Short mmCIF file of C-alpha atoms and ligand atoms in Angstrom, two decimals:
data_model
loop_
_atom_site.label_atom_id
_atom_site.label_comp_id
_atom_site.label_asym_id
_atom_site.label_seq_id
_atom_site.Cartn_x
_atom_site.Cartn_y
_atom_site.Cartn_z
CA MET X 1 145.25 143.70 162.64
CA SER X 2 143.20 140.87 164.03
CA LEU X 3 139.61 140.60 162.86
CA LEU X 4 138.48 138.44 165.76
CA ARG X 5 139.93 138.00 169.21
CA LEU X 6 138.46 135.76 171.90
CA ASP X 7 139.87 136.17 175.35
CA ALA X 8 139.35 133.62 178.14
CA LEU X 9 135.80 132.61 177.19
CA ASP X 10 133.82 130.45 179.59
CA VAL X 11 130.47 129.30 178.19
CA LEU X 12 127.82 127.36 180.10
CA TYR X 13 124.52 125.60 179.46
CA GLY X 14 122.91 126.08 182.85
CA ASP X 15 125.26 124.35 185.30
CA PHE X 16 127.14 122.53 182.57
CA GLN X 17 130.29 124.28 181.41
CA ALA X 18 130.96 123.64 177.71
CA LEU X 19 133.93 125.99 177.11
CA PHE X 20 136.80 126.78 179.45
CA GLY X 21 139.04 129.83 179.05
CA VAL X 22 139.04 129.76 175.25
CA ASP X 23 141.49 132.17 173.62
CA LEU X 24 141.58 132.50 169.85
CA GLU X 25 142.76 135.04 167.33
CA LEU X 26 141.95 135.33 163.65
CA ALA X 27 143.71 137.79 161.36
CA GLU X 28 141.93 139.94 158.80
CA ASN X 29 141.56 137.72 155.68
CA GLY X 30 142.52 134.73 157.81
CA SER X 31 140.91 131.35 158.01
CA LEU X 32 141.03 128.77 160.68
CA ALA X 33 140.02 125.13 160.93
CA LEU X 34 138.30 124.31 164.21
CA VAL X 35 138.49 120.60 164.96
CA GLY X 36 137.71 118.29 167.86
CA ALA X 37 135.75 115.19 168.75
CA ASN X 38 131.96 115.05 169.18
CA GLY X 39 130.94 117.21 172.09
CA ALA X 40 134.28 119.08 172.22
CA GLY X 41 132.49 122.44 172.00
CA LYS X 42 132.94 123.45 168.35
CA THR X 43 129.30 124.35 167.72
CA THR X 44 129.10 126.10 171.08
CA LEU X 45 132.10 128.23 170.15
CA LEU X 46 130.67 129.22 166.76
CA ARG X 47 127.31 130.03 168.35
CA THR X 48 129.04 132.16 170.96
CA ILE X 49 130.89 134.13 168.28
CA ALA X 50 127.59 134.61 166.41
CA GLY X 51 125.89 135.79 169.60
CA ALA X 52 123.43 132.93 170.07
CA MET X 53 125.07 132.27 173.44
CA THR X 54 126.52 134.75 175.90
CA PRO X 55 129.75 133.81 177.65
CA ALA X 56 129.73 133.73 181.45
CA ARG X 57 133.25 135.16 181.43
CA GLY X 58 135.70 136.51 178.86
CA THR X 59 135.49 138.88 175.92
CA ILE X 60 134.91 138.84 172.18
CA GLU X 61 136.42 141.56 170.02
CA PHE X 62 135.53 141.94 166.35
CA ALA X 63 137.18 144.45 164.02
CA GLY X 64 138.43 146.43 166.99
CA SER X 65 135.13 146.60 168.92
CA ASP X 66 134.05 144.67 172.00
CA ILE X 67 130.97 142.69 170.91
CA THR X 68 130.72 140.39 173.93
CA ARG X 69 127.21 141.65 174.76
CA THR X 70 126.14 142.65 171.23
CA LYS X 71 122.89 141.06 170.05
CA PRO X 72 123.14 138.45 167.25
CA HIS X 73 121.43 140.57 164.56
CA PHE X 74 123.82 143.45 165.16
CA ARG X 75 126.72 141.02 164.79
CA VAL X 76 125.28 139.99 161.42
CA ARG X 77 125.23 143.64 160.36
CA ARG X 78 128.83 144.00 161.43
CA GLY X 79 129.74 141.09 159.21
CA ILE X 80 129.53 137.86 161.21
CA ALA X 81 127.47 135.12 159.53
CA LEU X 82 126.87 131.61 160.80
CA VAL X 83 126.15 128.64 158.54
CA PRO X 84 124.63 126.44 161.22
CA GLU X 85 125.06 122.74 161.80
CA GLY X 86 122.18 120.96 160.02
CA ARG X 87 121.62 123.95 157.64
CA ARG X 88 118.31 125.02 159.20
CA LEU X 89 116.52 126.16 156.06
CA PHE X 90 112.81 126.95 155.93
CA PRO X 91 111.61 123.80 154.11
CA SER X 92 108.48 125.34 152.60
CA LEU X 93 110.29 128.40 151.22
CA THR X 94 112.11 128.27 147.90
CA ALA X 95 115.90 128.29 147.66
CA GLU X 96 115.79 131.96 146.69
CA GLU X 97 113.42 132.93 149.50
CA ASN X 98 115.74 131.22 151.99
CA ILE X 99 118.67 133.20 150.61
CA LEU X 100 116.71 136.46 150.86
CA VAL X 101 116.09 135.75 154.56
CA GLY X 102 119.86 136.13 155.03
CA GLY X 103 119.72 139.62 153.56
CA VAL X 104 117.19 140.95 156.07
CA GLN X 105 119.86 142.05 158.57
CA ALA X 106 122.49 142.69 155.94
CA GLY X 107 125.55 144.79 156.51
CA PRO X 108 126.96 147.31 154.02
CA ASP X 109 128.57 144.62 151.86
CA ALA X 110 125.42 142.54 151.28
CA TRP X 111 125.61 140.31 148.24
CA GLN X 112 122.99 140.70 145.52
CA LEU X 113 121.32 137.56 144.15
CA ALA X 114 123.10 137.84 140.80
CA ARG X 115 126.50 137.66 142.49
CA ILE X 116 125.39 134.73 144.64
CA TYR X 117 124.22 132.77 141.58
CA GLU X 118 127.48 133.53 139.84
CA VAL X 119 129.39 131.95 142.71
CA PHE X 120 126.86 129.10 143.11
CA PRO X 121 125.61 128.07 139.64
CA LEU X 122 124.36 124.98 141.47
CA ILE X 123 121.57 126.96 143.12
CA ALA X 124 120.85 129.22 140.19
CA ARG X 125 119.37 126.11 138.59
CA CYS X 126 117.01 125.34 141.48
CA ARG X 127 116.29 128.83 142.81
CA ASN X 128 112.50 128.40 142.57
CA ARG X 129 112.33 124.97 144.13
CA ARG X 130 111.25 124.53 147.73
CA ALA X 131 114.13 123.83 150.10
CA ALA X 132 112.49 120.58 151.22
CA LEU X 133 112.84 119.21 147.69
CA LEU X 134 116.52 120.08 147.23
CA SER X 135 119.34 117.57 147.50
CA GLY X 136 121.60 117.73 150.57
CA GLY X 137 124.32 119.45 148.56
CA GLU X 138 121.91 122.02 147.16
CA GLN X 139 120.54 122.68 150.65
CA GLN X 140 124.04 123.22 151.99
CA ALA X 141 124.86 125.59 149.13
CA VAL X 142 121.67 127.55 149.94
CA ALA X 143 122.68 127.73 153.62
CA ILE X 144 126.05 129.21 152.63
CA ALA X 145 124.39 131.54 150.11
CA ARG X 146 122.00 132.77 152.83
CA ALA X 147 125.05 133.71 154.90
CA LEU X 148 126.61 135.53 151.93
CA ALA X 149 123.41 137.53 151.48
CA SER X 150 124.26 139.35 154.72
CA GLY X 151 127.66 140.45 153.36
CA PRO X 152 129.93 138.68 155.85
CA ARG X 153 133.51 139.58 156.66
CA LEU X 154 133.65 136.43 158.77
CA LEU X 155 131.89 133.19 157.82
CA LEU X 156 131.37 130.59 160.54
CA LEU X 157 130.85 127.21 158.87
CA ASP X 158 129.63 124.30 160.99
CA GLU X 159 130.19 120.87 159.41
CA ILE X 160 129.13 121.75 155.90
CA SER X 161 130.22 118.40 154.45
CA LEU X 162 128.21 116.21 156.80
CA GLY X 163 126.30 113.54 154.87
CA LEU X 164 127.23 114.86 151.41
CA ALA X 165 128.86 113.01 148.51
CA PRO X 166 132.60 113.80 148.08
CA ALA X 167 132.07 115.38 144.64
CA ILE X 168 129.63 117.96 145.97
CA VAL X 169 131.88 118.63 148.99
CA ASP X 170 134.74 119.31 146.54
CA GLU X 171 132.50 121.79 144.73
CA LEU X 172 131.53 123.57 147.96
CA TYR X 173 135.17 123.79 149.03
CA GLU X 174 136.15 125.27 145.67
CA THR X 175 133.56 127.96 146.24
CA LEU X 176 134.92 128.61 149.74
CA ALA X 177 138.44 128.92 148.31
CA SER X 178 137.21 131.61 145.89
CA LEU X 179 135.53 133.47 148.77
CA ARG X 180 138.74 133.34 150.81
CA ALA X 181 140.72 134.61 147.81
CA ALA X 182 138.29 137.53 147.61
CA GLY X 183 139.00 138.39 151.27
CA THR X 184 136.31 136.64 153.34
CA SER X 185 137.63 135.26 156.63
CA MET X 186 136.41 131.90 157.88
CA ILE X 187 136.23 129.58 160.83
CA LEU X 188 135.57 126.13 159.47
CA VAL X 189 134.38 123.24 161.61
CA GLU X 190 135.12 120.06 159.69
CA GLN X 191 135.37 116.38 160.68
CA ASP X 192 137.61 115.54 157.72
CA LEU X 193 141.02 116.57 159.09
CA ASP X 194 142.80 116.44 155.74
CA ARG X 195 140.24 118.72 154.17
CA ALA X 196 140.32 121.07 157.14
CA LEU X 197 144.12 121.35 157.19
CA ALA X 198 144.29 121.79 153.42
CA ALA X 199 141.64 124.52 153.39
CA CYS X 200 142.89 126.70 156.26
CA PRO X 201 146.34 128.08 157.08
CA SER X 202 145.76 127.65 160.82
CA VAL X 203 144.17 125.05 163.01
CA VAL X 204 142.69 125.03 166.52
CA CYS X 205 141.72 121.83 168.29
CA LEU X 206 139.26 121.67 171.17
CA LEU X 207 139.17 118.85 173.70
CA GLU X 208 136.34 118.82 176.22
CA GLY X 209 135.87 122.57 175.93
CA ARG X 210 139.53 123.58 176.07
CA VAL X 211 141.95 124.66 173.35
CA VAL X 212 144.60 121.95 173.32
CA LEU X 213 146.35 122.86 170.07
CA ALA X 214 146.62 126.04 168.01
CA GLY X 215 149.07 126.75 165.22
CA PRO X 216 149.79 127.01 161.52
CA SER X 217 148.45 124.03 159.54
CA ALA X 218 151.69 123.74 157.56
CA ARG X 219 153.69 123.18 160.74
CA THR X 220 151.16 120.90 162.43
CA SER X 221 151.25 117.23 161.53
CA ARG X 222 148.16 115.09 161.17
CA ALA X 223 149.49 112.97 164.07
CA GLN X 224 149.73 116.04 166.32
CA VAL X 225 146.15 116.99 165.53
CA ILE X 226 144.93 113.45 166.19
CA ASP X 227 146.76 113.34 169.53
CA ALA X 228 145.17 116.66 170.50
CA TYR X 229 141.80 115.48 169.24
CA PHE X 230 141.77 112.37 171.43
CA GLY X 231 143.77 113.80 174.31
CA THR X 232 146.56 111.31 173.78
CA ALA X 233 149.39 113.85 173.41
CA SER X 234 152.30 113.12 175.76
N1 ATP Q 301 121.57 122.87 174.45
C1 ATP Q 301 122.45 122.24 175.23
N2 ATP Q 301 122.19 122.03 176.55
C2 ATP Q 301 123.07 121.40 177.35
N3 ATP Q 301 124.28 120.97 176.94
C3 ATP Q 301 124.58 121.14 175.65
C4 ATP Q 301 123.69 121.79 174.73
N4 ATP Q 301 124.29 121.82 173.51
C5 ATP Q 301 125.47 121.22 173.67
N5 ATP Q 301 125.66 120.81 174.95
C6 ATP Q 301 126.85 120.13 175.49
O1 ATP Q 301 127.95 120.99 175.33
C7 ATP Q 301 129.11 120.26 174.92
C8 ATP Q 301 129.64 120.83 173.62
O2 ATP Q 301 128.66 120.57 172.60
P1 ATP Q 301 128.86 121.10 171.11
O3 ATP Q 301 127.59 120.81 170.40
O4 ATP Q 301 129.36 122.47 171.14
O5 ATP Q 301 130.02 120.12 170.59
P2 ATP Q 301 130.57 119.89 169.12
O6 ATP Q 301 132.06 119.92 169.22
O7 ATP Q 301 129.93 120.80 168.17
O8 ATP Q 301 130.13 118.38 168.84
P3 ATP Q 301 129.68 117.65 167.45
O9 ATP Q 301 130.98 117.28 166.77
O10 ATP Q 301 128.92 116.46 167.92
O11 ATP Q 301 128.84 118.60 166.66
C9 ATP Q 301 128.69 118.80 174.84
O12 ATP Q 301 129.03 118.16 176.04
C10 ATP Q 301 127.18 118.88 174.68
O13 ATP Q 301 126.56 117.74 175.23
MG1 MG Q 302 128.74 120.54 166.53
#
């Protein structure tokens, strides 16, 4: 059964149309890399799935229910959690307080702090430090942990590796792999194509708001993705 199904989504900012007829399907326990150039519409698509934007046309189905008009906090309770671009932590709250914010609208599978610190020993060490004083990698780990606190079935991850050292990105991706193995589904927006293709069994590429490529990562070459990415496919 599919966990998420998007059908012909059109999304607009005022008069400006950012997404055109986007179809997408994600299986239960599936994960998908969402790639595309700057301004292609990746963040807009994640925000639409999370309910921060309402599509002008089209439908969103999650776990068998139509959630197209469902408010964002109800989507969180149903198991959709967004890790937003730029992390968006409360700088004056501690790491732990930021994580607890994620539990406020938790669904039935909310993660307790102990489980979160087991998965992220990195933040167990700095749990009482203010978010403003954390390193970029620690902040990103807290942003993911905040999403886990709501007990997600589907994690939407927007450019988690941006500006971080490769070693810490490796560590975050190892954690994501363990979450996937435990059954969490993911849509991963990632600029590093090799990382994206290695992490997810399927890939979708957006170009100027349209899906121009969708398929299994194993049968999609890097060259095909790059052609789709820049709109240079023949
Ligand atoms: N708040 C907004 N108001 C108007 N237009 C917007 C707004 N946010 C994004 N857009 C436009 O919508 C389009 C898609 O933007 P979006 O941020 O979804 O792209 P993206 O693929 O996430 O890009 P990036 O890789 O830079 O993060 C772009 O043309 C962008 O300029
Ligand atoms: Mg973006």
